[in-house]
PDB file of C-alpha atoms in Angstrom:
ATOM      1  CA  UNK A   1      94.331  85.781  47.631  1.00  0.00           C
ATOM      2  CA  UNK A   2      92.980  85.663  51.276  1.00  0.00           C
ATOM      3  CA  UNK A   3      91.687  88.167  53.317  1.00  0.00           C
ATOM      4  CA  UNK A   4      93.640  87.824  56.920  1.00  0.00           C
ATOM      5  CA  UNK A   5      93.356  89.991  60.442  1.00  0.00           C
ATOM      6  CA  UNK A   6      96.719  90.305  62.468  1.00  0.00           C
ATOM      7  CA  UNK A   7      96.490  92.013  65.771  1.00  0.00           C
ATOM      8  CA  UNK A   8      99.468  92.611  67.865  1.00  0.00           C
ATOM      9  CA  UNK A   9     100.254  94.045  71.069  1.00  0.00           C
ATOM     10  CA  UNK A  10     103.217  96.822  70.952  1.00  0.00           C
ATOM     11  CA  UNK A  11     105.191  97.658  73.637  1.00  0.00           C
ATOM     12  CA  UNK A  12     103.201 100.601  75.905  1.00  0.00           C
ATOM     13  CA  UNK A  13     106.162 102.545  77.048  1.00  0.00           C
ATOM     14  CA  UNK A  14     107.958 102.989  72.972  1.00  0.00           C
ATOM     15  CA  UNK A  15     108.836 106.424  71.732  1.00  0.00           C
ATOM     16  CA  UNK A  16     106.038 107.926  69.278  1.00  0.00           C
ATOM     17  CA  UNK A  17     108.554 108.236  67.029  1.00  0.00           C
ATOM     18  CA  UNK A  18     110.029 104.450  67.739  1.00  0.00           C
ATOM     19  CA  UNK A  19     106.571 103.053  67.043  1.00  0.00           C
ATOM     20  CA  UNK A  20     105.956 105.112  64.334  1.00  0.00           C
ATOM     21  CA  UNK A  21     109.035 103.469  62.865  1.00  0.00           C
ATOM     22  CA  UNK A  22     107.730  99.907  64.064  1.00  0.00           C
ATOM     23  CA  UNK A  23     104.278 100.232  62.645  1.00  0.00           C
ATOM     24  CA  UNK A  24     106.283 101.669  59.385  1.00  0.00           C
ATOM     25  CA  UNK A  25     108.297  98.775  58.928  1.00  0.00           C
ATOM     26  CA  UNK A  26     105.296  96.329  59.063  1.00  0.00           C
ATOM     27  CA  UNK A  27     103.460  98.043  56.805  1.00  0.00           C
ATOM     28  CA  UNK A  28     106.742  98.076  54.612  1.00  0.00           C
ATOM     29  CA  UNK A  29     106.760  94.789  54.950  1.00  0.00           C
ATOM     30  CA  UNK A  30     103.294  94.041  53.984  1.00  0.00           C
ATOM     31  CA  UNK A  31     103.659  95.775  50.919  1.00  0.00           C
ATOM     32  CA  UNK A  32     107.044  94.366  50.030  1.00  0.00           C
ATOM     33  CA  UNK A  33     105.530  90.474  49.639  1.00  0.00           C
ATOM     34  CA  UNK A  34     102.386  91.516  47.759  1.00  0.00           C
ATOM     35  CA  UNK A  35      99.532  92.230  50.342  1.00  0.00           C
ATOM     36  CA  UNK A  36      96.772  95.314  50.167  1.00  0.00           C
ATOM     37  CA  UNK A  37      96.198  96.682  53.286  1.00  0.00           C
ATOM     38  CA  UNK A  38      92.721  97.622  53.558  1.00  0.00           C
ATOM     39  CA  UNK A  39      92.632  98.397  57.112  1.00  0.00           C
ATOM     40  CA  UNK A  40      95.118  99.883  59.890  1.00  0.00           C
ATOM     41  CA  UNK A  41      93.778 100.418  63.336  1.00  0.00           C
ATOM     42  CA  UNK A  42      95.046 101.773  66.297  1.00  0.00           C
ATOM     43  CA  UNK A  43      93.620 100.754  69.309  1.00  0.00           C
ATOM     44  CA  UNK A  44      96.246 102.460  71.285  1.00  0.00           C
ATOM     45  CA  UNK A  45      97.618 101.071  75.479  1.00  0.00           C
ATOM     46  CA  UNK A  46      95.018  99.197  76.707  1.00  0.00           C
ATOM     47  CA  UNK A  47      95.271  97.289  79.875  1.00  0.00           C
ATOM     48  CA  UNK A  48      95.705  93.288  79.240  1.00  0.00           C
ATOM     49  CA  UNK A  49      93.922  90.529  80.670  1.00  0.00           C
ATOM     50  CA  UNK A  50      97.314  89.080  81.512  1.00  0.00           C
ATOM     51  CA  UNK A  51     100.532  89.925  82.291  1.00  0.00           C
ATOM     52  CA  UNK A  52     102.838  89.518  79.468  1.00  0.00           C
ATOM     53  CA  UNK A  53     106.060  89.769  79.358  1.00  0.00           C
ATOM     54  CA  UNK A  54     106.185  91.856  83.089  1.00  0.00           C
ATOM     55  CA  UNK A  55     103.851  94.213  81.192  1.00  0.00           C
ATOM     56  CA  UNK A  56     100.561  94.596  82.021  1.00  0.00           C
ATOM     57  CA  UNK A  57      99.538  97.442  79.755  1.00  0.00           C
ATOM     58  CA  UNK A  58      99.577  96.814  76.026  1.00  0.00           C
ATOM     59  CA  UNK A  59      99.808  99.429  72.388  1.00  0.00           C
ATOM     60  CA  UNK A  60      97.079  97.320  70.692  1.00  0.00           C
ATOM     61  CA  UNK A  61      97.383  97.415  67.143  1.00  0.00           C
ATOM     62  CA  UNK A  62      94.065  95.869  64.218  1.00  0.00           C
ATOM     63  CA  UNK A  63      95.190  95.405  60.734  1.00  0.00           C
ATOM     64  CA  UNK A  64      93.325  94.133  57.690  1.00  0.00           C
ATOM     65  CA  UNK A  65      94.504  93.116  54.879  1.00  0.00           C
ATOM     66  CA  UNK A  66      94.173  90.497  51.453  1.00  0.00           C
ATOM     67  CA  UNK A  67      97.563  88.064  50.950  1.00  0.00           C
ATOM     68  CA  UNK A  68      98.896  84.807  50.789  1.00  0.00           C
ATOM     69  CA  UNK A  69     100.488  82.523  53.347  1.00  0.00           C
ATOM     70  CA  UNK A  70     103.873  83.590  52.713  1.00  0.00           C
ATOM     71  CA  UNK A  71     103.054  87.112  53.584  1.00  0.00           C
ATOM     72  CA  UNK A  72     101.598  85.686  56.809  1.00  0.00           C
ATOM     73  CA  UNK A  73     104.772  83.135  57.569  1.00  0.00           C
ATOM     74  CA  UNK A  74     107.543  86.478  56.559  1.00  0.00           C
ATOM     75  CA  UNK A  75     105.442  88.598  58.843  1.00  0.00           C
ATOM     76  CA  UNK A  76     104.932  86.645  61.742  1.00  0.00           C
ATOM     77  CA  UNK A  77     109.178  86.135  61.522  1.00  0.00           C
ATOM     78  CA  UNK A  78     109.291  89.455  62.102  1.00  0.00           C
ATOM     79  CA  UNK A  79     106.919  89.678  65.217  1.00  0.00           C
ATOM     80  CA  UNK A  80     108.920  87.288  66.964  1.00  0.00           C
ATOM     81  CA  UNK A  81     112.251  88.899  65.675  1.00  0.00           C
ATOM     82  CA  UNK A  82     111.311  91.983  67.000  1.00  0.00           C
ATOM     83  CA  UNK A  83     111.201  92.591  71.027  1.00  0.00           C
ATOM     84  CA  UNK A  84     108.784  95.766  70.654  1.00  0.00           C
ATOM     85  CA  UNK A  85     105.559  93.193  70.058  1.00  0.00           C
ATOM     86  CA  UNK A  86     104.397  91.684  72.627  1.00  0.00           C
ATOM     87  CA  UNK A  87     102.424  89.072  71.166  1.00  0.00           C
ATOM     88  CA  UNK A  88     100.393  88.914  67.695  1.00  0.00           C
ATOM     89  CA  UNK A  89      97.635  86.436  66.328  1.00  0.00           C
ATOM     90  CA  UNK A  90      96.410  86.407  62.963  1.00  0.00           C
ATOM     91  CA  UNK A  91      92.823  85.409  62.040  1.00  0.00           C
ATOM     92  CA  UNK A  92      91.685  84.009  58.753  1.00  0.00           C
ATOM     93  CA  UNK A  93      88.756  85.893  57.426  1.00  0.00           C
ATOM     94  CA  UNK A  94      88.075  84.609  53.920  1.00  0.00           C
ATOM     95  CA  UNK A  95      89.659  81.922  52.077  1.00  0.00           C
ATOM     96  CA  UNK A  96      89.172  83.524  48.420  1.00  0.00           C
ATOM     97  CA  UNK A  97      89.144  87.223  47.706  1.00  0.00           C
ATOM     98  CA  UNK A  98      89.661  88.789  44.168  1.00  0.00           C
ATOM     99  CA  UNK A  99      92.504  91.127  44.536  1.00  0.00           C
ATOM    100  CA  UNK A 100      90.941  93.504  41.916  1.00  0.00           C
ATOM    101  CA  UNK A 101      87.683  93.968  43.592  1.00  0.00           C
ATOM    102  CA  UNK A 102      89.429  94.570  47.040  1.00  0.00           C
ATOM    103  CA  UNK A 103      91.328  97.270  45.622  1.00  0.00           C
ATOM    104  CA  UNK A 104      88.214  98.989  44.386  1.00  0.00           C
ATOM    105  CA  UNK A 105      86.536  98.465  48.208  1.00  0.00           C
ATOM    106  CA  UNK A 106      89.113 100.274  49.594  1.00  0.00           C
ATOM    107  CA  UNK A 107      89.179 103.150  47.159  1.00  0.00           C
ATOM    108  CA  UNK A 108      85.367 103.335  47.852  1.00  0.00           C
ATOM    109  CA  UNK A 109      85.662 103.539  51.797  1.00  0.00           C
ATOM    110  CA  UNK A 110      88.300 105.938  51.596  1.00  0.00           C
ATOM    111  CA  UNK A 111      85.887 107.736  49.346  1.00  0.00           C
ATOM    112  CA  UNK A 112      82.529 107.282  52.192  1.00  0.00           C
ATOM    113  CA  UNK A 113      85.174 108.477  54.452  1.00  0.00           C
ATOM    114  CA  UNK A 114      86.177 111.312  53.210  1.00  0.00           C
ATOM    115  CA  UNK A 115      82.679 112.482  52.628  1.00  0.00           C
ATOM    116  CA  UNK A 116      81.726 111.281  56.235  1.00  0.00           C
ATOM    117  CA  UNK A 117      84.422 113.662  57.442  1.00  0.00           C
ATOM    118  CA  UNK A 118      82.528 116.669  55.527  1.00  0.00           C
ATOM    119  CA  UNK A 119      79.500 115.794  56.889  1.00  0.00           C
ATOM    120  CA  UNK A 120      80.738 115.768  60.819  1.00  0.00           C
ATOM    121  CA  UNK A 121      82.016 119.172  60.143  1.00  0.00           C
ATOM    122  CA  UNK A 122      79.136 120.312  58.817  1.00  0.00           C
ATOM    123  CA  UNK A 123      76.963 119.313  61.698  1.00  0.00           C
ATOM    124  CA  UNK A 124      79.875 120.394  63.993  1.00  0.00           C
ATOM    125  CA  UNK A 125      79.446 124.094  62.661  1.00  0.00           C
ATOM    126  CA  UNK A 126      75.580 123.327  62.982  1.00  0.00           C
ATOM    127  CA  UNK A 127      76.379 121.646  66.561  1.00  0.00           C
ATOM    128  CA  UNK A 128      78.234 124.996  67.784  1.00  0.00           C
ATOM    129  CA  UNK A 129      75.286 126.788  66.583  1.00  0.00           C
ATOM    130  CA  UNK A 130      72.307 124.729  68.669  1.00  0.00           C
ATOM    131  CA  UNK A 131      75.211 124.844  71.540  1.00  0.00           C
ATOM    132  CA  UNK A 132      75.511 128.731  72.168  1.00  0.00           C
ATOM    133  CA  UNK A 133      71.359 128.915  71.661  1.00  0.00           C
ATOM    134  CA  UNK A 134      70.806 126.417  74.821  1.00  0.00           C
ATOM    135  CA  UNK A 135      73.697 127.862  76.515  1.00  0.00           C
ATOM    136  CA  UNK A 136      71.528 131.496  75.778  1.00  0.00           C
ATOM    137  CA  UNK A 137      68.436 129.258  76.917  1.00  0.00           C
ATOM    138  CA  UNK A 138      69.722 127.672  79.970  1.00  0.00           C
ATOM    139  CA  UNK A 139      70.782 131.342  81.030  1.00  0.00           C
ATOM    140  CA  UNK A 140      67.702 133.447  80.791  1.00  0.00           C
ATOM    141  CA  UNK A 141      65.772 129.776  82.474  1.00  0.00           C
ATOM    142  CA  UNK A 142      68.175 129.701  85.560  1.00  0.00           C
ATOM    143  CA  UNK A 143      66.576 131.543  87.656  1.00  0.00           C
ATOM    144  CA  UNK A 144      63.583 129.536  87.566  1.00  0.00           C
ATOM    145  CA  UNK A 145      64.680 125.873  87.426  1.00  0.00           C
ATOM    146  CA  UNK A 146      67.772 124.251  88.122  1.00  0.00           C
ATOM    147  CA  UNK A 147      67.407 121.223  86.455  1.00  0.00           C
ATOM    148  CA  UNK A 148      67.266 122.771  82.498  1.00  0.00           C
ATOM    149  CA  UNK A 149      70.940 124.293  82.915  1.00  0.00           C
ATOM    150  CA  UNK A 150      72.226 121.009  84.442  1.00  0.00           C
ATOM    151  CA  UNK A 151      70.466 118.866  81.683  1.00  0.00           C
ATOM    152  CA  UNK A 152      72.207 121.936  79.057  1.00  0.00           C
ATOM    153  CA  UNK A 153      75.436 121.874  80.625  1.00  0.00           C
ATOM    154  CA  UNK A 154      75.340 117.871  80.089  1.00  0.00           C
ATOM    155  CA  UNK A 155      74.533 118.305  76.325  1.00  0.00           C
ATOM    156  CA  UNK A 156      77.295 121.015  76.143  1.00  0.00           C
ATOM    157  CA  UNK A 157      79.586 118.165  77.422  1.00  0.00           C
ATOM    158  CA  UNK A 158      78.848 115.550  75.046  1.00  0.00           C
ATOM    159  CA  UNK A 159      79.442 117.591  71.828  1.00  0.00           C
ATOM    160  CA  UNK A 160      82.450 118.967  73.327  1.00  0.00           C
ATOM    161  CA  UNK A 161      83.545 115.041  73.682  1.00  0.00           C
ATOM    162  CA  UNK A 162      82.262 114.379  70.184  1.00  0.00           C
ATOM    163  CA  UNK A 163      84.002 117.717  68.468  1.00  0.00           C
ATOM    164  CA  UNK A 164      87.170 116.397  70.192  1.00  0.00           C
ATOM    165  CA  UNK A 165      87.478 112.832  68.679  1.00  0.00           C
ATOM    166  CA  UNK A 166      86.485 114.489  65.549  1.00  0.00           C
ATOM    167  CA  UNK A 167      89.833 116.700  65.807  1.00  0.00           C
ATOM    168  CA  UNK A 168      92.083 113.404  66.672  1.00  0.00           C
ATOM    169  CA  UNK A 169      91.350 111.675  63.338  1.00  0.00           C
ATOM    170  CA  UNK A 170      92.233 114.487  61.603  1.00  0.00           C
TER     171      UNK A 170
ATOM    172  CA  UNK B   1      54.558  58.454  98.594  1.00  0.00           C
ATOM    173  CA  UNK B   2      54.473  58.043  94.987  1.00  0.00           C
ATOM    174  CA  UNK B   3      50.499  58.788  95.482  1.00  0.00           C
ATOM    175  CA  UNK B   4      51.900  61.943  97.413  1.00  0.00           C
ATOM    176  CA  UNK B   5      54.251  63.239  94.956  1.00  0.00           C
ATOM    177  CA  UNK B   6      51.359  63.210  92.399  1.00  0.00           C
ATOM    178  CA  UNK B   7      49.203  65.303  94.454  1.00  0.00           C
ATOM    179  CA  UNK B   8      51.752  67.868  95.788  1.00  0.00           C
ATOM    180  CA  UNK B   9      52.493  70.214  92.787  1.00  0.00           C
ATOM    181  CA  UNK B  10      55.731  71.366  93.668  1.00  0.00           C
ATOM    182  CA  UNK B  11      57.172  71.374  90.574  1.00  0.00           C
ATOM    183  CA  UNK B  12      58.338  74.961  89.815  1.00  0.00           C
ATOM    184  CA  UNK B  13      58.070  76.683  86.526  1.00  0.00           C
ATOM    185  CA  UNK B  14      60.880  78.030  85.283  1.00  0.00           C
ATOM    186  CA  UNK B  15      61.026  80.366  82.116  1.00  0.00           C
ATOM    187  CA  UNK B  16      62.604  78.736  79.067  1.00  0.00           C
ATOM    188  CA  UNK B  17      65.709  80.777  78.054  1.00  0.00           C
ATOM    189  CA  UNK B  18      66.108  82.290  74.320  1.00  0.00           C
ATOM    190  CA  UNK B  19      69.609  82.517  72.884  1.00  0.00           C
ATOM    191  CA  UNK B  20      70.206  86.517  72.839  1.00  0.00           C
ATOM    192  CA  UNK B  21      71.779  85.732  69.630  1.00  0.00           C
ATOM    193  CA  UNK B  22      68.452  84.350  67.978  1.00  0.00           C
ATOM    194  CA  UNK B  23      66.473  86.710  69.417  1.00  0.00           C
ATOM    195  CA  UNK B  24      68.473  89.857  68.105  1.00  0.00           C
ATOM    196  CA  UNK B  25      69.825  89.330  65.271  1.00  0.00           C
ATOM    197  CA  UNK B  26      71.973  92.842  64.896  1.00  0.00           C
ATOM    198  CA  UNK B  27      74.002  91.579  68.099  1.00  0.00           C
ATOM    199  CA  UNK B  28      77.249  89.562  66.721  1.00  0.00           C
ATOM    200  CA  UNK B  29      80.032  88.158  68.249  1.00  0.00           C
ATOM    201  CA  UNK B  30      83.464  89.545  67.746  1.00  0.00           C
ATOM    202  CA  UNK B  31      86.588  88.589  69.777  1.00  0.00           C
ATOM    203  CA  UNK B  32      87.639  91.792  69.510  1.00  0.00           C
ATOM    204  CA  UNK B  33      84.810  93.034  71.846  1.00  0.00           C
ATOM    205  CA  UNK B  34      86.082  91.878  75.434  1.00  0.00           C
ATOM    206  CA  UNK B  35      83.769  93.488  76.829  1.00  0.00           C
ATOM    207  CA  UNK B  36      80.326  91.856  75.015  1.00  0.00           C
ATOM    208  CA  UNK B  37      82.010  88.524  75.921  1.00  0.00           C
ATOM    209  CA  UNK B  38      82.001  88.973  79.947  1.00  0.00           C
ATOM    210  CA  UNK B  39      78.648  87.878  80.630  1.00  0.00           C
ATOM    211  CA  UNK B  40      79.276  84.530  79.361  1.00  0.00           C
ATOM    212  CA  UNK B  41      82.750  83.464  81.124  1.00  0.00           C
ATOM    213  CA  UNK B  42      82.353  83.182  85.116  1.00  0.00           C
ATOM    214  CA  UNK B  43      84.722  85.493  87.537  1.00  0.00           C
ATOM    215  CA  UNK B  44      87.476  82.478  87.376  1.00  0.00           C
ATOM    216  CA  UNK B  45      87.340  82.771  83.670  1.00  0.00           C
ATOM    217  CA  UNK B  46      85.836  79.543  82.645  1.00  0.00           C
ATOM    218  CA  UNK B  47      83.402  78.829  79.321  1.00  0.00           C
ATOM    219  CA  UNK B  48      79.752  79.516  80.851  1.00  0.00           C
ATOM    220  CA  UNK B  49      78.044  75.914  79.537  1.00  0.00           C
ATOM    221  CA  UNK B  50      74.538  76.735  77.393  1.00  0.00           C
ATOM    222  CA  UNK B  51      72.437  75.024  79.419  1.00  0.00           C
ATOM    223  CA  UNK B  52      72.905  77.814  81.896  1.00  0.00           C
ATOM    224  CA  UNK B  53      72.691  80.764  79.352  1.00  0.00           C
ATOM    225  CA  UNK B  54      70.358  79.238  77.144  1.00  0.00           C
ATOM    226  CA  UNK B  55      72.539  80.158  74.035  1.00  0.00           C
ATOM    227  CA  UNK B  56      71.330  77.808  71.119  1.00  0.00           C
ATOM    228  CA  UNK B  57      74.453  75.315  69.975  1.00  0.00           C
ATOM    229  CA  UNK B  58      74.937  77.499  66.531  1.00  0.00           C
ATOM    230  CA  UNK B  59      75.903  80.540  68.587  1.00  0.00           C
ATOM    231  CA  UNK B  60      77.623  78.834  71.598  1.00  0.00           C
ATOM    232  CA  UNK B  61      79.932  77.595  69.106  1.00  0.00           C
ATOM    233  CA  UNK B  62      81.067  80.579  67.615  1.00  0.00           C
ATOM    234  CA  UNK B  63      80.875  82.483  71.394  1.00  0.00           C
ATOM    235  CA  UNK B  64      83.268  79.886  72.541  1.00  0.00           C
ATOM    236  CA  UNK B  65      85.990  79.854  69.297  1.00  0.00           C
ATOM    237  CA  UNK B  66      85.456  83.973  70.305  1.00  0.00           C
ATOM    238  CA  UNK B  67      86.817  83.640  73.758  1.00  0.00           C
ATOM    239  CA  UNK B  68      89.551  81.594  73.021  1.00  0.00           C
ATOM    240  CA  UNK B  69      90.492  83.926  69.997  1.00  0.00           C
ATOM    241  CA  UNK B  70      90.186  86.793  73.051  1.00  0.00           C
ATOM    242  CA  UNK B  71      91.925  85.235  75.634  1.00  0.00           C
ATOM    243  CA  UNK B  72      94.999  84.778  73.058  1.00  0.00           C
ATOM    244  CA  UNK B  73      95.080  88.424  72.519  1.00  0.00           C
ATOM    245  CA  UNK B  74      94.644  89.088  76.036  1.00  0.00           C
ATOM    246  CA  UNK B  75      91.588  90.840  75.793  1.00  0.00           C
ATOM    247  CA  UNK B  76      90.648  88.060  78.374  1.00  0.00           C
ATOM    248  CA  UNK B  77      91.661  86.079  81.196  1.00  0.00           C
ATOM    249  CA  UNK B  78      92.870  82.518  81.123  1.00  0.00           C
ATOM    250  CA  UNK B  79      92.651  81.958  84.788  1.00  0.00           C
ATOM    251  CA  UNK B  80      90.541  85.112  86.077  1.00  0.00           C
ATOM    252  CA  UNK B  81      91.201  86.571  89.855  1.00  0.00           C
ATOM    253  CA  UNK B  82      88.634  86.014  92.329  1.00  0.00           C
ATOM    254  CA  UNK B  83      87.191  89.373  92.955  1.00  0.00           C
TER     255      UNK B  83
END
């Protein structure tokens, strides 16, 4: 088995629901001719280097995954079947790979994951915490210099961003 | 004037450029970072040679297989605009 990376460019202005469908039916189709996905990112519109196809945003699309050529040859059919991808390329990234031991990667990441995720909210709660006592800081200190609330309000704004992305993978 | 040349140093040092690679070795190149590959394609979207970034040959080769994987994704220009 081989260990391949296809990315390929969706159409930016789909239905949710239509490229939920679309995404659906590669992943279908993975499955269906005997690959193991170990990895599906979305990259989500980004803006191309190029204009393709009149278009010049693009719903990027990463995924990894152990198979054989016919997997690659059936799926790459279906890219150009389908009008909703843009474009696709698919990158060799190891020519031998023990399906077994893939299997058992994946289950472990998942695993890292999952305990990564208790982690972040875990230092979320503790993040909230240090938050309200430099907001309480910055307040009684205002009076006297300017520059400790602005440097607070700057921290207050970067765990806000972080507490956010944390709330999208869930 | 060969006498000349001998006695006027005008020769002018220039530093000898590392590869970046070489030098840190956590740094790696990935088509999929667009962004890591700017500094070493010019505004019209050409290859930058090594001898003018100083990357070793090792490196250069995989930088350059990198931007071609990048510009067939569209993550960069073929033919960039003149800005």
């Amino acid at each position: 088995m081989r260990m391949y990376e296809t990315i390929f460019i969706a159409d930016p202005d789909l239905q949710d629901e239509v490229r939920k469908d679309l995404f659906e039916k590669f992943k279908n189709i993975l499955v269906q001719e005997g690959g193991i996905l170990a990895n599906f990112d979305d990259w989500g519109n980004k803006k191309l280097a190029y204009e393709i196809a009149k278009k010049s945003r693009g719903h990027y699309v990463c995924m990894t995954y152990g198979g054989t050529g016919a997997l690659i040859t059936e799926l790459e059919r279906n890219f150009r079947l389908d009008d909703k991808v843009l474009k696709y390329m698919t990158i060799l990234l190891e020519k031998d790979i023990d399906p077994e031991a893939l299997k058992q990667q994946i289950e472990a990441e998942a695993q890292a994951e999952a305990e990564a995720k208790a982690e972040t909210e875990a230092a979320k709660t503790e993040a909230a915490k240090t938050e309200a006592a430099k907001t309480e800081a910055a307040k009684t200190e205002e009076p006297k210099a300017e520059e400790a609330v602005e440097t607070a309000a700057d921290e207050t704004g970067e765990v806000e961003a972080g507490t956010e992305e944390i709330e999208e993978d869930k | 004037m060969a006498f000349q040349r001998k006695n006027t140093k005008k020769r002018f040092y220039q530093r000898r450029k590392v590869c970046r690679f070489c030098a840190d070795s956590t740094l790696e190149i990935n088509y999929k970072d667009g962004k890591a590959l700017r500094p070493f394609i010019t505004e019209r979207g050409k290859i930058i040679p090594r001898r003018i970034t100083g990357t070793c040959a090792k490196h250069q080769r995989t930088l350059s297989t990198a931007i071609k994987q990048a510009r067939t994704i569209a993550l960069l220009p073929y033919v960039g605009k003149l800005s």
